[in-house]
Amino acid sequence: MSYRVLYIEDEDHLANIVKETMELKGYMVLHQREGLKILETIPAFRPDICVLDVMLPYIDGFTLGNTIRKHYPSLPIIFLTAKGQTKDVLEGFSSGGTDYLRKPFSMEELMIRINNQIAIRRQTPSPRIEHKQKEFHLGSFTYSPDRLELRSASGIVKLSNREAEIMNIFCMQPNATIDRRELMQIVWGDDSYFISRNLDVYIRRLRDYFAMGQGVEIITLKGKGYHFSVS
Amino acid sequence: MSYRVLYIEDEDHLANIVKETMELKGYMVLHQREGLKILETIPAFRPDICVLDVMLPYIDGFTLGNTIRKHYPSLPIIFLTAKGQTKDVLEGFSSGGTDYLRKPFSMEELMIRINNQIAIRRQTPSPRIEHKQKEFHLGSFTYSPDRLELRSASGIVKLSNREAEIMNIFCMQPNATIDRRELMQIVWGDDSYFISRNLDVYIRRLRDYFAMGQGVEIITLKGKGYHFSVS
DNA sequence: CCCAAATAAGGTTAAATTAGGTTAACGAAA
DNA sequence: TTTCGTTAACCTAATTTAACCTTATTTGGG
């Protein structure tokens, strides 16, 4: 089983190196440049661990850590702090960090600490991340993520795993733009060409389902992603 | 309240510095030069955390860590490793360490990590002691893990050992995704092809049972595992 | 500055693959 | 000898791959 790492880092160069190394070790990594939408990303991606840079635009890492801790008390968080900032480290732990690493760090060191945090957490029988909502009302449809069911006047459709994963992401952000690459990253852990055709197939299926009722539409934003339009 | 640190270190000079610094910070420290009698020391001293040097006479730190972990699964252990010994570190974590520090370390760093480990442990409500529930109410069913019985309006089904093992795992995480490989690892200690067909057989049997009532469903998440849907 | 060709992005459909499901039968333990 | 767990052969459905199609966006000539 491959573990899922949510990694927030604004420096692209560093991020790419770290991401690739982690992927080589068999982890599924979702990298984002800032944490504004983290409360939507977490239930969609269901990470086993978060790795947060501390210096981030918009929201700093510690604030982010606090937010995560509030909603997901048992999700491990590793902070990446700038060197020589002990005060920061203390603040980091008080804001819910379970470990930290000073920059510059070796990948080896990071991997060890990630493995360790996941191992510690797995010993404790802790609840996995669940969908916060039991049901979503979308136009003339009702979607239940627990039962993977899409209900409407014309009947019940059982969604497959992949179909449901995409639905879950859409439901987190109704009437918003969902980035195509990000979507692929979350569902397939990859955004290559073949996955891309693959996503198309599933979008097609969802559109078929939604055509059986009213009020929901998946609108293509070419070059960007999809707009999940719900009324 | 002052926390209690059990500190095993054979270098007297270093040990004194560390001990004194910790005491200045208000910790109660018991320092010993080797770990031969650790299983007598722990219940007597009741430490909140153990700090173990790795290079020790008679018994090395990792072996010691293993022993401690066996008897006190939730007691945090910090290893102090010689520099440049990554292999050792990995071994250390697998032998139950919860953190480690490379020599030479700063006292500040050690204090931070000790505090953090104690804090983490305090957060965990009932650390690692499995709380076995007497009965689970699942839809129109009642499952009793003690009696291996699944009761519903249509009668009582006696579950076999294997059936119950799988049920137990499902009941720990209702409405969550259970990884297929992980499930096989837990029940059979193996996730090979034949085990896989085997699991299918048992899933089938459980599904048959649940078909006799309502509110419980085992949903396949292809490529992932199962979703134990309970209402 | 406009329009058509070129190109890139996404859509459709069906075949291929792989993961999982079903059923029956066999053998070991109780 | 009955129950349970495993193996095996065969079946079904989700997912991926592939080939081909359509539409938006870009580009460059007039």
Short mmCIF file of C-alpha atoms (C1' of nucleotides) in Angstrom, two decimals:
data_model
loop_
_atom_site.label_atom_id
_atom_site.label_comp_id
_atom_site.label_asym_id
_atom_site.label_seq_id
_atom_site.Cartn_x
_atom_site.Cartn_y
_atom_site.Cartn_z
CA MET A 1 0.00 0.00 0.00
CA SER A 2 1.35 3.36 -0.92
CA TYR A 3 1.08 6.16 1.54
CA ARG A 4 -0.24 9.55 0.62
CA VAL A 5 1.74 12.66 1.41
CA LEU A 6 0.28 16.15 1.19
CA TYR A 7 3.17 18.53 0.70
CA ILE A 8 2.79 22.30 0.83
CA GLU A 9 5.83 24.19 -0.41
CA ASP A 10 6.08 27.39 -2.41
CA GLU A 11 9.58 26.92 -3.76
CA ASP A 12 9.03 25.00 -6.96
CA HIS A 13 12.55 23.81 -7.42
CA LEU A 14 12.86 22.26 -4.00
CA ALA A 15 9.34 20.93 -4.24
CA ASN A 16 10.07 19.05 -7.43
CA ILE A 17 13.13 17.37 -6.01
CA VAL A 18 11.36 16.35 -2.84
CA LYS A 19 8.29 15.18 -4.70
CA GLU A 20 10.22 13.06 -7.15
CA THR A 21 12.31 11.46 -4.46
CA MET A 22 9.25 10.57 -2.46
CA GLU A 23 7.53 9.14 -5.53
CA LEU A 24 10.58 7.02 -6.25
CA LYS A 25 10.18 5.56 -2.79
CA GLY A 26 6.62 4.64 -3.68
CA TYR A 27 4.70 7.42 -1.99
CA MET A 28 1.81 9.18 -3.61
CA VAL A 29 2.51 12.88 -3.31
CA LEU A 30 0.20 15.82 -3.83
CA HIS A 31 2.13 19.06 -3.95
CA GLN A 32 0.49 22.45 -3.62
CA ARG A 33 2.05 25.89 -3.49
CA GLU A 34 -0.11 27.29 -0.75
CA GLY A 35 -2.59 26.04 1.78
CA LEU A 36 -5.64 28.17 1.16
CA LYS A 37 -7.80 25.25 0.17
CA ILE A 38 -6.30 22.70 2.50
CA LEU A 39 -9.58 21.86 4.20
CA GLU A 40 -10.96 20.86 0.85
CA THR A 41 -7.82 19.09 -0.27
CA ILE A 42 -7.46 16.89 2.80
CA PRO A 43 -10.79 15.07 2.60
CA ALA A 44 -10.38 14.76 -1.16
CA PHE A 45 -6.85 13.43 -1.10
CA ARG A 46 -7.01 11.70 2.28
CA PRO A 47 -3.30 12.05 3.10
CA ASP A 48 -1.56 9.86 5.64
CA ILE A 49 0.74 12.71 6.55
CA CYS A 50 1.23 16.43 5.85
CA VAL A 51 4.59 18.04 5.21
CA LEU A 52 4.36 21.81 5.55
CA ASP A 53 6.90 24.42 4.76
CA VAL A 54 6.70 27.18 7.34
CA MET A 55 7.32 30.18 5.12
CA LEU A 56 4.34 30.19 2.81
CA PRO A 57 2.38 32.89 1.01
CA TYR A 58 -1.10 33.88 2.30
CA ILE A 59 -1.12 31.52 5.28
CA ASP A 60 2.03 30.49 7.14
CA GLY A 61 2.74 26.87 7.90
CA PHE A 62 2.03 27.02 11.62
CA THR A 63 -1.38 28.58 11.17
CA LEU A 64 -2.04 25.90 8.63
CA GLY A 65 -0.90 23.27 11.10
CA ASN A 66 -3.29 24.65 13.68
CA THR A 67 -6.15 24.44 11.25
CA ILE A 68 -5.32 20.91 10.27
CA ARG A 69 -4.99 19.83 13.87
CA LYS A 70 -8.37 21.29 14.72
CA HIS A 71 -10.12 19.24 12.05
CA TYR A 72 -7.92 16.14 11.95
CA PRO A 73 -6.38 15.68 15.39
CA SER A 74 -4.54 12.49 14.54
CA LEU A 75 -3.09 13.43 11.16
CA PRO A 76 0.70 13.70 11.52
CA ILE A 77 2.30 16.99 10.49
CA ILE A 78 5.96 17.57 9.77
CA PHE A 79 7.16 21.18 9.57
CA LEU A 80 10.05 22.29 7.44
CA THR A 81 11.54 25.30 9.20
CA ALA A 82 14.16 27.77 8.17
CA LYS A 83 17.41 27.24 10.00
CA GLY A 84 18.21 28.84 13.31
CA GLN A 85 14.65 29.58 14.31
CA THR A 86 14.08 27.68 17.53
CA LYS A 87 11.26 29.89 18.60
CA ASP A 88 9.51 28.81 15.46
CA VAL A 89 10.04 25.18 16.28
CA LEU A 90 8.46 25.54 19.69
CA GLU A 91 5.57 27.39 18.16
CA GLY A 92 5.34 24.64 15.59
CA PHE A 93 4.89 21.92 18.13
CA SER A 94 2.38 23.93 20.05
CA SER A 95 0.47 24.39 16.83
CA GLY A 96 0.12 20.67 16.47
CA GLY A 97 3.24 19.51 14.71
CA THR A 98 4.33 15.99 15.38
CA ASP A 99 7.83 16.47 14.03
CA TYR A 100 9.95 19.08 12.30
CA LEU A 101 13.01 19.32 10.15
CA ARG A 102 15.36 22.23 9.71
CA LYS A 103 16.28 23.38 6.23
CA PRO A 104 18.49 22.38 4.61
CA PHE A 105 17.58 18.78 5.26
CA SER A 106 18.61 15.56 3.51
CA MET A 107 15.93 13.61 1.72
CA GLU A 108 17.01 10.60 3.68
CA GLU A 109 16.27 12.37 6.92
CA LEU A 110 12.87 13.46 5.68
CA MET A 111 11.98 9.96 4.53
CA ILE A 112 12.95 8.50 7.88
CA ARG A 113 10.80 10.98 9.74
CA ILE A 114 7.82 10.52 7.45
CA ASN A 115 8.03 6.75 7.81
CA ASN A 116 8.30 7.07 11.53
CA GLN A 117 5.30 9.37 11.90
CA ILE A 118 3.15 7.10 9.79
CA ALA A 119 4.30 4.10 11.78
CA ILE A 120 3.51 5.78 15.08
CA ARG A 121 0.09 6.75 13.94
CA ARG A 122 -0.71 3.33 12.60
CA GLN A 123 -0.08 1.76 15.96
CA THR A 124 -2.88 3.82 17.39
CA PRO A 125 -6.32 2.73 16.28
CA SER A 126 -7.22 6.15 14.98
CA PRO A 127 -10.07 7.08 12.74
CA ARG A 128 -9.18 7.51 9.11
CA ILE A 129 -10.19 10.67 7.37
CA GLU A 130 -13.82 10.57 6.49
CA HIS A 131 -16.05 12.72 4.43
CA LYS A 132 -17.46 15.44 6.63
CA GLN A 133 -20.81 15.26 4.94
CA LYS A 134 -22.99 12.15 4.71
CA GLU A 135 -25.05 13.39 1.78
CA PHE A 136 -24.82 16.04 -0.88
CA HIS A 137 -27.90 17.54 -2.50
CA LEU A 138 -27.08 18.44 -6.06
CA GLY A 139 -29.92 19.72 -8.21
CA SER A 140 -32.41 16.87 -8.49
CA PHE A 141 -29.81 14.39 -7.22
CA THR A 142 -28.66 13.16 -3.86
CA TYR A 143 -25.17 11.77 -3.58
CA SER A 144 -24.06 9.58 -0.69
CA PRO A 145 -20.27 9.20 -0.47
CA ASP A 146 -20.64 6.42 2.08
CA ARG A 147 -22.80 4.27 -0.14
CA LEU A 148 -21.31 5.46 -3.42
CA GLU A 149 -24.82 6.08 -4.58
CA LEU A 150 -26.30 8.76 -6.77
CA ARG A 151 -30.05 8.93 -6.33
CA SER A 152 -32.61 10.79 -8.38
CA ALA A 153 -36.21 10.50 -9.50
CA SER A 154 -35.11 8.18 -12.28
CA GLY A 155 -33.49 5.73 -9.90
CA ILE A 156 -30.33 4.85 -8.04
CA VAL A 157 -26.96 4.66 -9.74
CA LYS A 158 -24.18 2.80 -7.99
CA LEU A 159 -20.92 4.59 -8.67
CA SER A 160 -17.67 2.76 -9.09
CA ASN A 161 -14.65 3.62 -7.02
CA ARG A 162 -13.13 5.96 -9.58
CA GLU A 163 -16.43 7.60 -10.36
CA ALA A 164 -16.98 8.23 -6.67
CA GLU A 165 -13.52 9.62 -6.10
CA ILE A 166 -14.10 12.23 -8.76
CA MET A 167 -17.56 12.96 -7.43
CA ASN A 168 -16.15 13.48 -3.95
CA ILE A 169 -13.74 16.07 -5.21
CA PHE A 170 -16.45 17.86 -7.14
CA CYS A 171 -18.75 17.87 -4.14
CA MET A 172 -16.12 19.52 -1.97
CA GLN A 173 -16.13 22.48 -4.30
CA PRO A 174 -19.53 22.97 -5.88
CA ASN A 175 -19.77 25.87 -8.30
CA ALA A 176 -16.02 26.24 -8.36
CA THR A 177 -13.26 25.52 -10.79
CA ILE A 178 -11.40 22.28 -10.26
CA ASP A 179 -7.98 22.18 -11.82
CA ARG A 180 -7.61 19.28 -14.23
CA ARG A 181 -4.08 18.36 -13.27
CA GLU A 182 -4.84 18.56 -9.59
CA LEU A 183 -7.82 16.29 -10.09
CA MET A 184 -5.65 13.74 -11.83
CA GLN A 185 -3.01 14.03 -9.15
CA ILE A 186 -5.51 13.34 -6.41
CA VAL A 187 -7.28 10.44 -8.10
CA TRP A 188 -4.43 8.77 -10.00
CA GLY A 189 -1.36 10.32 -8.36
CA ASP A 190 -0.20 11.24 -11.82
CA ASP A 191 -1.15 13.67 -14.57
CA SER A 192 0.38 12.18 -17.68
CA TYR A 193 -1.21 11.93 -21.09
CA PHE A 194 -2.79 8.52 -20.64
CA ILE A 195 -4.34 9.40 -17.34
CA SER A 196 -5.71 12.42 -19.10
CA ARG A 197 -7.68 10.32 -21.61
CA ASN A 198 -8.72 8.24 -18.67
CA LEU A 199 -10.20 11.17 -16.82
CA ASP A 200 -12.16 12.05 -19.94
CA VAL A 201 -13.77 8.63 -19.87
CA TYR A 202 -14.95 9.12 -16.32
CA ILE A 203 -16.13 12.67 -16.85
CA ARG A 204 -18.18 11.31 -19.70
CA ARG A 205 -19.81 8.74 -17.41
CA LEU A 206 -20.64 11.27 -14.75
CA ARG A 207 -22.15 13.52 -17.39
CA ASP A 208 -24.31 10.63 -18.55
CA TYR A 209 -25.58 10.14 -15.02
CA PHE A 210 -26.32 13.82 -14.55
CA ALA A 211 -28.18 13.90 -17.86
CA MET A 212 -30.82 11.73 -16.21
CA GLY A 213 -31.89 14.63 -13.99
CA GLN A 214 -31.52 18.37 -13.76
CA GLY A 215 -29.46 21.00 -12.02
CA VAL A 216 -25.98 19.55 -12.29
CA GLU A 217 -23.53 20.16 -15.07
CA ILE A 218 -19.84 19.53 -15.54
CA ILE A 219 -18.57 22.39 -17.65
CA THR A 220 -15.24 22.14 -19.42
CA LEU A 221 -12.85 25.04 -18.98
CA LYS A 222 -10.33 24.23 -21.63
CA GLY A 223 -6.76 24.53 -20.47
CA LYS A 224 -7.91 24.85 -16.85
CA GLY A 225 -10.23 22.16 -15.66
CA TYR A 226 -13.89 21.72 -14.85
CA HIS A 227 -16.58 23.82 -13.34
CA PHE A 228 -18.98 21.73 -11.29
CA SER A 229 -22.18 23.67 -11.71
CA VAL A 230 -24.91 22.91 -9.18
CA SER A 231 -28.21 24.60 -8.59
CA MET B 1 4.01 18.42 37.36
CA SER B 2 7.55 17.41 36.52
CA TYR B 3 8.17 14.77 33.91
CA ARG B 4 10.38 11.79 34.52
CA VAL B 5 13.15 10.91 32.10
CA LEU B 6 15.01 7.62 32.13
CA TYR B 7 18.37 8.22 30.50
CA ILE B 8 20.78 5.42 29.60
CA GLU B 9 24.26 6.65 28.60
CA ASP B 10 27.68 5.23 29.27
CA GLU B 11 29.75 8.35 28.72
CA ASP B 12 29.80 9.98 32.10
CA HIS B 13 30.88 13.39 31.01
CA LEU B 14 28.15 13.83 28.43
CA ALA B 15 25.63 12.24 30.76
CA ASN B 16 26.31 14.77 33.48
CA ILE B 17 25.85 17.73 31.20
CA VAL B 18 22.63 16.38 29.79
CA LYS B 19 21.28 15.40 33.15
CA GLU B 20 22.00 18.74 34.73
CA THR B 21 20.48 20.68 31.90
CA MET B 22 17.34 18.61 32.03
CA GLU B 23 17.08 19.05 35.77
CA LEU B 24 17.44 22.79 35.36
CA LYS B 25 14.43 22.66 33.09
CA GLY B 26 12.49 20.94 35.83
CA TYR B 27 12.66 17.33 34.73
CA MET B 28 13.31 14.46 37.06
CA VAL B 29 16.13 12.44 35.54
CA LEU B 30 17.34 8.95 36.33
CA HIS B 31 20.67 8.25 34.67
CA GLN B 32 22.11 4.74 34.33
CA ARG B 33 25.26 3.55 32.60
CA GLU B 34 23.77 0.42 31.09
CA GLY B 35 20.38 -1.13 30.59
CA LEU B 36 20.70 -4.59 32.09
CA LYS B 37 18.14 -3.98 34.78
CA ILE B 38 15.84 -1.76 32.77
CA LEU B 39 12.79 -3.95 33.29
CA GLU B 40 13.19 -3.45 37.02
CA THR B 41 13.98 0.22 36.72
CA ILE B 42 10.98 1.19 34.61
CA PRO B 43 8.20 0.06 36.95
CA ALA B 44 10.10 1.49 39.88
CA PHE B 45 10.88 4.88 38.36
CA ARG B 46 7.79 5.13 36.12
CA PRO B 47 9.41 7.33 33.46
CA ASP B 48 7.39 9.42 31.00
CA ILE B 49 10.06 8.94 28.40
CA CYS B 50 13.27 6.99 27.80
CA VAL B 51 16.38 8.48 26.21
CA LEU B 52 18.74 5.74 25.05
CA ASP B 53 22.24 6.02 23.74
CA VAL B 54 22.78 3.44 21.01
CA MET B 55 26.36 2.46 21.79
CA LEU B 56 26.09 0.87 25.19
CA PRO B 57 28.00 -1.88 26.98
CA TYR B 58 26.36 -5.33 27.42
CA ILE B 59 23.12 -4.51 25.59
CA ASP B 60 22.95 -2.03 22.73
CA GLY B 61 20.33 0.70 22.66
CA PHE B 62 18.16 -0.81 19.94
CA THR B 63 17.86 -4.15 21.66
CA LEU B 64 16.95 -2.25 24.77
CA GLY B 65 14.35 -0.31 22.80
CA ASN B 66 12.85 -3.55 21.60
CA THR B 67 12.58 -4.87 25.09
CA ILE B 68 10.98 -1.70 26.37
CA ARG B 69 8.53 -1.62 23.50
CA LYS B 70 7.49 -5.19 24.18
CA HIS B 71 6.58 -4.44 27.77
CA TYR B 72 5.51 -0.81 27.51
CA PRO B 73 4.16 -0.22 24.02
CA SER B 74 3.22 3.40 24.59
CA LEU B 75 6.32 4.64 26.37
CA PRO B 76 8.15 7.09 24.08
CA ILE B 77 11.77 6.29 23.29
CA ILE B 78 14.36 8.69 21.89
CA PHE B 79 17.56 7.21 20.52
CA LEU B 80 20.85 9.04 20.49
CA THR B 81 22.80 7.74 17.51
CA ALA B 82 26.34 8.26 16.38
CA LYS B 83 26.52 10.42 13.30
CA GLY B 84 26.44 8.96 9.82
CA GLN B 85 24.70 5.75 10.77
CA THR B 86 21.47 5.84 8.87
CA LYS B 87 21.08 2.10 8.84
CA ASP B 88 21.09 2.23 12.59
CA VAL B 89 18.39 4.84 12.62
CA LEU B 90 16.07 2.78 10.48
CA GLU B 91 16.68 -0.21 12.69
CA GLY B 92 15.96 2.00 15.64
CA PHE B 93 12.55 3.00 14.43
CA SER B 94 11.66 -0.53 13.55
CA SER B 95 12.63 -1.46 17.07
CA GLY B 96 10.04 0.91 18.41
CA GLY B 97 11.77 4.23 18.67
CA THR B 98 9.52 7.22 18.45
CA ASP B 99 12.27 9.70 17.68
CA TYR B 100 16.01 9.93 17.34
CA LEU B 101 18.78 12.48 17.51
CA ARG B 102 22.18 12.37 15.92
CA LYS B 103 25.22 13.09 17.97
CA PRO B 104 26.42 15.71 18.47
CA PHE B 105 23.10 17.31 19.35
CA SER B 106 22.26 20.54 21.08
CA MET B 107 20.52 20.35 24.43
CA GLU B 108 17.90 22.64 23.04
CA GLU B 109 17.14 20.16 20.32
CA LEU B 110 16.90 17.30 22.78
CA MET B 111 14.57 19.24 25.05
CA ILE B 112 12.29 20.10 22.17
CA ARG B 113 12.03 16.49 21.12
CA ILE B 114 11.45 15.22 24.63
CA ASN B 115 8.70 17.75 25.16
CA ASN B 116 7.15 16.86 21.87
CA GLN B 117 7.12 13.14 22.52
CA ILE B 118 5.54 13.59 25.91
CA ALA B 119 2.99 15.97 24.42
CA ILE B 120 2.09 13.54 21.65
CA ARG B 121 1.60 10.74 24.08
CA ARG B 122 -0.62 12.85 26.32
CA GLN B 123 -2.85 13.76 23.40
CA THR B 124 -3.63 10.16 22.59
CA PRO B 125 -6.64 9.41 24.75
CA SER B 126 -6.24 5.74 25.63
CA PRO B 127 -2.89 4.99 24.15
CA ARG B 128 -2.73 1.87 22.11
CA ILE B 129 -4.76 -0.26 24.45
CA GLU B 130 -7.35 -1.79 22.24
CA HIS B 131 -10.76 -1.02 23.48
CA LYS B 132 -12.76 -4.03 22.57
CA GLN B 133 -16.40 -3.31 22.22
CA LYS B 134 -18.88 -5.91 23.42
CA GLU B 135 -21.39 -5.32 20.66
CA PHE B 136 -21.62 -3.47 17.39
CA HIS B 137 -24.94 -2.24 16.03
CA LEU B 138 -24.80 -2.34 12.27
CA GLY B 139 -27.98 -1.48 10.43
CA SER B 140 -30.50 -4.15 11.36
CA PHE B 141 -27.74 -6.38 12.75
CA THR B 142 -25.99 -6.79 16.05
CA TYR B 143 -22.52 -8.25 16.03
CA SER B 144 -20.92 -9.70 19.11
CA PRO B 145 -17.18 -10.24 18.67
CA ASP B 146 -17.00 -12.26 21.88
CA ARG B 147 -19.59 -14.80 20.83
CA LEU B 148 -18.77 -14.60 17.11
CA GLU B 149 -22.46 -14.05 16.53
CA LEU B 150 -24.29 -11.92 14.03
CA ARG B 151 -27.88 -11.40 15.08
CA SER B 152 -30.77 -9.98 13.11
CA ALA B 153 -34.53 -10.34 12.78
CA SER B 154 -34.01 -13.37 10.59
CA GLY B 155 -32.00 -15.22 13.20
CA ILE B 156 -28.53 -15.77 14.59
CA VAL B 157 -25.55 -16.60 12.43
CA LYS B 158 -22.48 -18.10 14.04
CA LEU B 159 -19.42 -16.72 12.36
CA SER B 160 -16.33 -18.78 11.86
CA ASN B 161 -12.98 -17.62 13.09
CA ARG B 162 -11.88 -16.14 9.78
CA GLU B 163 -15.25 -14.55 9.17
CA ALA B 164 -15.08 -12.91 12.57
CA GLU B 165 -11.54 -11.65 12.06
CA ILE B 166 -12.63 -9.83 8.97
CA MET B 167 -15.76 -8.55 10.67
CA ASN B 168 -13.70 -7.19 13.54
CA ILE B 169 -11.55 -5.20 11.19
CA PHE B 170 -14.57 -3.82 9.41
CA CYS B 171 -16.23 -2.87 12.67
CA MET B 172 -13.21 -0.85 13.78
CA GLN B 173 -13.71 1.46 10.84
CA PRO B 174 -17.33 1.66 9.76
CA ASN B 175 -17.98 3.81 6.71
CA ALA B 176 -14.31 3.89 5.91
CA THR B 177 -12.07 2.42 3.30
CA ILE B 178 -10.20 -0.71 4.30
CA ASP B 179 -7.19 -1.46 2.17
CA ARG B 180 -7.35 -4.90 0.60
CA ARG B 181 -3.68 -5.77 1.06
CA GLU B 182 -3.69 -4.50 4.58
CA LEU B 183 -6.71 -6.64 5.36
CA MET B 184 -4.96 -9.72 4.01
CA GLN B 185 -1.83 -8.88 5.92
CA ILE B 186 -3.75 -8.61 9.16
CA VAL B 187 -5.86 -11.73 8.72
CA TRP B 188 -3.45 -14.04 6.88
CA GLY B 189 -0.12 -12.28 7.37
CA ASP B 190 0.33 -12.45 3.62
CA ASP B 191 -1.12 -10.81 0.52
CA SER B 192 -0.31 -13.22 -2.27
CA TYR B 193 -2.56 -14.25 -5.11
CA PHE B 194 -4.10 -17.27 -3.40
CA ILE B 195 -4.85 -15.38 -0.26
CA SER B 196 -6.52 -12.86 -2.47
CA ARG B 197 -8.95 -15.44 -3.91
CA ASN B 198 -9.41 -16.60 -0.38
CA LEU B 199 -10.46 -13.22 0.88
CA ASP B 200 -12.98 -13.05 -1.93
CA VAL B 201 -14.60 -16.19 -0.62
CA TYR B 202 -15.01 -14.70 2.82
CA ILE B 203 -16.26 -11.37 1.56
CA ARG B 204 -18.82 -13.31 -0.37
CA ARG B 205 -19.95 -15.13 2.79
CA LEU B 206 -20.24 -11.94 4.80
CA ARG B 207 -22.22 -10.37 1.99
CA ASP B 208 -24.60 -13.30 2.07
CA TYR B 209 -25.16 -12.76 5.76
CA PHE B 210 -25.75 -9.05 5.35
CA ALA B 211 -28.19 -9.70 2.53
CA MET B 212 -30.53 -11.20 5.17
CA GLY B 213 -31.09 -7.76 6.68
CA GLN B 214 -30.65 -4.11 5.82
CA GLY B 215 -28.27 -1.25 6.37
CA VAL B 216 -24.94 -2.95 5.88
CA GLU B 217 -23.06 -3.26 2.65
CA ILE B 218 -19.54 -4.22 1.68
CA ILE B 219 -18.70 -2.07 -1.32
CA THR B 220 -15.78 -2.99 -3.53
CA LEU B 221 -13.30 -0.22 -4.30
CA LYS B 222 -11.41 -1.82 -7.12
CA GLY B 223 -7.67 -1.43 -6.80
CA LYS B 224 -8.07 -0.21 -3.22
CA GLY B 225 -10.11 -2.34 -0.94
CA TYR B 226 -13.55 -2.32 0.62
CA HIS B 227 -15.85 0.28 1.97
CA PHE B 228 -17.83 -1.02 4.92
CA SER B 229 -21.01 0.94 4.58
CA VAL B 230 -23.20 1.04 7.69
CA SER B 231 -26.31 3.03 8.38
"C1'" DC C 1 -7.27 43.44 -37.83
"C1'" DC C 2 -9.79 39.56 -39.53
"C1'" DC C 3 -10.23 34.96 -40.92
"C1'" DA C 4 -8.75 30.36 -41.96
"C1'" DA C 5 -5.38 26.83 -41.10
"C1'" DA C 6 -2.82 24.63 -37.53
"C1'" DT C 7 -2.43 22.87 -33.15
"C1'" DA C 8 -3.57 21.62 -28.74
"C1'" DA C 9 -7.09 20.14 -25.53
"C1'" DG C 10 -10.58 17.46 -24.66
"C1'" DG C 11 -14.49 13.85 -26.10
"C1'" DT C 12 -16.24 9.35 -27.67
"C1'" DT C 13 -16.38 4.58 -28.19
"C1'" DA C 14 -14.87 0.04 -28.03
"C1'" DA C 15 -11.37 -3.42 -27.09
"C1'" DA C 16 -8.10 -5.21 -23.83
"C1'" DT C 17 -6.64 -5.98 -19.36
"C1'" DT C 18 -6.82 -6.85 -14.71
"C1'" DA C 19 -9.03 -7.14 -10.30
"C1'" DG C 20 -12.31 -9.23 -8.11
"C1'" DG C 21 -16.53 -12.67 -7.72
"C1'" DT C 22 -18.69 -17.24 -7.72
"C1'" DT C 23 -19.12 -21.89 -6.99
"C1'" DA C 24 -17.70 -26.36 -6.00
"C1'" DA C 25 -14.61 -29.53 -4.22
"C1'" DC C 26 -10.92 -31.15 -1.37
"C1'" DG C 27 -8.47 -31.97 2.90
"C1'" DA C 28 -7.46 -31.14 7.73
"C1'" DA C 29 -8.95 -30.50 12.23
"C1'" DA C 30 -12.44 -30.99 15.87
"C1'" DT D 1 -18.44 -36.87 9.99
"C1'" DT D 2 -19.26 -32.28 10.19
"C1'" DT D 3 -17.30 -27.86 10.09
"C1'" DC D 4 -13.96 -24.75 8.54
"C1'" DG D 5 -10.46 -23.08 5.70
"C1'" DT D 6 -8.15 -23.43 1.35
"C1'" DT D 7 -7.58 -24.33 -3.56
"C1'" DA D 8 -9.09 -24.33 -8.18
"C1'" DA D 9 -11.55 -23.41 -12.37
"C1'" DC D 10 -14.28 -20.50 -14.45
"C1'" DC D 11 -17.01 -16.00 -14.67
"C1'" DT D 12 -18.04 -10.81 -14.40
"C1'" DA D 13 -17.24 -6.10 -14.18
"C1'" DA D 14 -14.21 -1.93 -13.32
"C1'" DT D 15 -10.49 0.21 -15.23
"C1'" DT D 16 -7.12 1.19 -18.61
"C1'" DT D 17 -5.53 1.57 -23.25
"C1'" DA D 18 -6.15 2.79 -27.82
"C1'" DA D 19 -7.81 4.71 -32.04
"C1'" DC D 20 -10.24 8.06 -33.88
"C1'" DC D 21 -13.26 12.40 -33.55
"C1'" DT D 22 -14.64 17.26 -32.16
"C1'" DT D 23 -14.06 21.80 -30.52
"C1'" DA D 24 -11.43 25.69 -28.58
"C1'" DT D 25 -7.48 28.43 -28.91
"C1'" DT D 26 -3.53 30.14 -31.24
"C1'" DT D 27 -0.99 31.73 -35.14
"C1'" DG D 28 0.20 33.85 -39.29
"C1'" DG D 29 -0.94 35.56 -43.99
"C1'" DG D 30 -3.66 38.77 -46.40
#
